[in-house]
CSV table of C-alpha atoms in Angstrom, one decimal:
chain,number,residue,atom,x,y,z
A,165,PHE,CA,129.4,50.8,88.5
A,166,ARG,CA,129.6,54.5,89.0
A,167,TYR,CA,126.7,56.8,88.2
A,168,GLY,CA,127.0,57.7,84.5
A,169,ARG,CA,128.4,54.4,83.5
A,170,SER,CA,125.9,51.8,84.7
A,171,TRP,CA,123.3,53.0,82.3
A,172,ASN,CA,125.4,51.8,79.4
A,173,LEU,CA,125.3,48.2,80.6
A,174,PHE,CA,121.6,48.6,81.4
A,175,VAL,CA,120.8,49.7,77.8
A,176,LEU,CA,122.9,47.0,76.4
A,177,LEU,CA,121.2,44.3,78.5
A,178,CYS,CA,117.8,45.7,77.5
A,179,SER,CA,118.6,45.6,73.8
A,180,LEU,CA,119.7,41.9,73.9
A,181,PRO,CA,116.1,40.6,73.5
A,182,CYS,CA,115.6,42.8,70.4
A,183,ILE,CA,118.9,41.7,68.9
A,184,ALA,CA,118.0,38.1,69.6
A,185,SER,CA,114.6,38.5,68.0
A,186,LEU,CA,116.1,40.1,64.9
A,187,ILE,CA,118.5,37.2,64.5
A,188,LEU,CA,116.0,34.5,65.2
A,189,GLY,CA,113.4,36.1,63.0
A,190,ALA,CA,115.8,36.4,60.1
A,191,CYS,CA,116.7,32.7,60.6
A,192,PHE,CA,113.3,31.1,61.3
A,193,VAL,CA,110.5,33.3,60.0
A,194,PRO,CA,109.8,32.4,56.3
A,195,GLU,CA,109.1,35.0,53.6
A,196,SER,CA,105.4,35.6,52.8
A,197,PRO,CA,104.1,33.2,50.2
A,198,ARG,CA,102.0,35.9,48.7
A,199,TRP,CA,105.1,38.1,48.2
A,200,LEU,CA,107.1,35.2,46.7
A,201,VAL,CA,104.3,34.5,44.2
A,202,SER,CA,104.2,38.2,43.2
A,203,GLN,CA,108.0,37.9,42.6
A,204,GLY,CA,107.6,34.9,40.4
A,205,ARG,CA,109.0,32.5,43.1
A,206,ARG,CA,106.1,30.1,43.2
A,207,GLN,CA,108.1,27.0,44.1
A,208,GLU,CA,109.5,28.6,47.2
A,209,ALA,CA,106.0,29.8,48.2
A,210,LEU,CA,104.7,26.2,47.7
A,211,GLU,CA,107.5,24.8,50.0
A,212,ILE,CA,106.6,27.3,52.7
A,213,LEU,CA,102.9,26.4,52.5
A,214,ARG,CA,103.7,22.7,52.5
A,215,HIS,CA,105.8,23.2,55.7
A,216,ALA,CA,103.0,25.2,57.3
A,217,ALA,CA,100.5,22.5,56.5
A,218,ARG,CA,102.8,19.8,58.0
A,219,THR,CA,103.3,21.9,61.1
A,220,ASN,CA,99.6,22.3,61.6
A,221,GLY,CA,98.8,18.6,60.8
A,222,LYS,CA,96.9,19.4,57.6
A,223,ASP,CA,97.0,17.7,54.3
A,224,PHE,CA,98.4,19.8,51.4
A,225,PRO,CA,96.8,19.3,48.0
A,226,ALA,CA,99.3,17.7,45.6
A,227,ASN,CA,98.0,19.5,42.5
A,228,LEU,CA,97.8,23.0,44.0
A,229,GLU,CA,98.9,25.8,41.7
A,230,LEU,CA,99.6,29.3,42.9
A,231,ARG,CA,98.8,32.3,40.8
A,232,SER,CA,98.8,35.9,41.4
A,233,ASP,CA,95.2,37.2,41.5
A,234,GLU,CA,96.1,40.8,41.1
A,235,ALA,CA,98.1,42.7,38.6
A,236,ALA,CA,101.4,44.0,39.9
A,237,GLU,CA,100.9,47.6,40.9
A,238,LYS,CA,103.7,50.1,41.0
A,239,SER,CA,103.4,52.2,44.0
A,240,SER,CA,105.3,54.9,45.8
A,241,PHE,CA,105.4,56.7,49.1
A,242,GLY,CA,103.2,59.4,47.7
A,243,GLU,CA,100.3,56.9,47.2
A,244,LEU,CA,99.8,57.1,51.0
A,245,PHE,CA,98.6,60.7,50.6
A,246,LYS,CA,96.1,60.1,47.8
A,247,PRO,CA,92.5,60.4,48.8
A,248,LYS,CA,92.0,56.6,48.9
A,249,TRP,CA,94.6,56.1,51.7
A,250,ARG,CA,95.1,59.6,53.2
A,251,ARG,CA,92.7,59.2,56.1
A,252,LEU,CA,93.9,55.8,57.1
A,253,THR,CA,97.6,56.8,56.7
A,254,LEU,CA,97.2,59.8,59.0
A,255,GLN,CA,95.2,57.8,61.6
A,256,LEU,CA,97.9,55.1,61.7
A,257,TRP,CA,100.7,57.6,61.9
A,258,THR,CA,98.9,59.4,64.8
A,259,MET,CA,98.3,56.2,66.7
A,260,TRP,CA,101.8,55.0,66.3
A,261,PHE,CA,103.2,58.3,67.3
A,262,GLY,CA,101.0,58.2,70.4
A,263,PHE,CA,102.1,54.7,71.2
A,264,GLY,CA,105.7,55.6,70.8
A,265,PHE,CA,105.5,58.8,72.8
A,266,THR,CA,103.5,57.1,75.6
A,267,TYR,CA,105.9,54.2,75.8
A,268,TYR,CA,108.9,56.5,75.9
A,269,GLY,CA,107.2,58.5,78.7
A,270,VAL,CA,106.5,55.4,80.7
A,271,ILE,CA,110.1,54.3,80.5
A,272,LEU,CA,111.2,57.7,81.7
A,273,ALA,CA,108.7,57.6,84.5
A,274,VAL,CA,109.9,54.1,85.6
A,275,THR,CA,113.4,55.5,86.1
A,276,ARG,CA,111.9,58.2,88.4
A,277,VAL,CA,109.8,55.6,90.3
A,278,PHE,CA,112.8,53.4,90.9
A,279,GLN,CA,115.2,56.2,91.8
A,280,ASP,CA,116.7,55.7,95.2
A,281,ASP,CA,115.2,58.0,97.8
A,282,GLY,CA,118.3,59.7,99.1
A,283,ASP,CA,118.9,63.2,100.2
A,284,ASP,CA,119.3,64.2,96.6
A,285,SER,CA,115.8,63.4,95.5
A,286,HIS,CA,114.8,67.1,95.5
A,287,ARG,CA,117.6,68.1,93.2
A,288,ARG,CA,117.2,68.9,89.5
A,289,VAL,CA,118.7,66.8,86.8
A,290,SER,CA,121.1,69.6,85.8
A,291,ASP,CA,122.3,69.7,89.4
A,292,MET,CA,122.9,66.0,89.3
A,293,GLU,CA,124.9,66.2,86.1
A,294,ASP,CA,127.0,68.9,87.6
A,295,THR,CA,127.6,66.7,90.7
A,296,VAL,CA,128.7,63.8,88.5
A,297,ALA,CA,130.9,66.1,86.3
A,298,LEU,CA,132.7,67.3,89.5
A,299,GLY,CA,133.3,63.7,90.6
A,300,ASP,CA,131.1,63.8,93.7
A,301,ASN,CA,130.2,60.4,94.9
A,302,ASN,CA,126.8,61.5,96.2
A,303,ALA,CA,125.3,61.3,92.8
A,304,PRO,CA,121.9,59.6,92.6
A,305,SER,CA,121.6,56.0,91.8
A,306,PHE,CA,118.9,53.9,90.2
A,307,ASP,CA,117.7,50.5,91.2
A,308,TYR,CA,118.4,48.9,87.8
A,309,ALA,CA,117.5,45.4,89.0
A,310,SER,CA,113.9,46.6,89.7
A,311,ILE,CA,113.7,48.4,86.4
A,312,PHE,CA,114.9,45.3,84.6
A,313,VAL,CA,112.3,43.1,86.4
A,314,SER,CA,109.6,45.7,85.6
A,315,SER,CA,110.6,45.8,81.9
A,316,SER,CA,110.7,42.0,81.8
A,317,ALA,CA,107.0,42.0,82.5
A,318,GLU,CA,106.6,43.2,79.0
A,319,LEU,CA,107.9,39.8,77.8
A,320,LEU,CA,105.2,38.0,79.8
A,321,GLY,CA,102.5,40.3,78.5
A,322,THR,CA,103.7,39.8,74.9
A,323,PHE,CA,103.7,36.0,75.4
A,324,ILE,CA,100.1,36.1,76.8
A,325,VAL,CA,98.8,38.3,73.9
A,326,VAL,CA,100.5,36.1,71.3
A,327,ARG,CA,98.8,33.0,72.8
A,328,THR,CA,95.4,34.6,73.2
A,329,VAL,CA,95.0,36.7,70.0
A,330,ASP,CA,94.1,33.8,67.8
A,331,ARG,CA,91.6,32.5,70.4
A,332,LEU,CA,89.9,35.7,71.3
A,333,GLY,CA,90.5,37.9,68.3
A,334,ARG,CA,92.5,41.1,67.9
A,335,VAL,CA,90.0,43.6,69.2
A,336,PRO,CA,88.9,41.7,72.4
A,337,THR,CA,92.6,41.0,73.2
A,338,GLN,CA,93.5,44.7,72.8
A,339,VAL,CA,90.5,45.8,74.9
A,340,ILE,CA,91.3,43.4,77.7
A,341,SER,CA,95.0,44.4,77.6
A,342,TYR,CA,94.2,48.1,77.8
A,343,ILE,CA,91.7,47.6,80.7
A,344,LEU,CA,94.2,45.5,82.6
A,345,GLY,CA,97.0,48.0,81.9
A,346,GLY,CA,94.8,50.8,83.2
A,347,VAL,CA,93.8,49.0,86.3
A,348,PHE,CA,97.2,47.8,87.3
């Protein structure tokens, strides 16, 4: 692939796990029983709970009746800014913005780390774009295989966290993950 075209394939390959997760999640992850009960779909909720009990090797009570313990509340986006939820809403938004911004920055930094060290490493991005636009074959290249392997480590990390979060708890798992991320 020439510079300027190979990134399309790279982005496509990196998006495949997300697309697969979306499809598999839609096919295999059941709806929340609580939500089903709130929508008046108690029988479906019971079936999901029975299946979960079978999967976990537990007995399911035969005479179990599901009922909604809270009155249905009408809510809107504006509720997030009422005094009860404002502080929590702003804290969560700030944290998720920070996570997203940092993740984006790391991905951009990884491309710089894995950039081939040729004679063009001192050039600015705008100079590189001009070179590519003029058809010069001396355009910089990236080691996409190394970037892909580096990004795949995220899958291993996610697998480990999913397996340990129930054993250790959410907070200890996050603390350990952040410390290991900082060290390595």
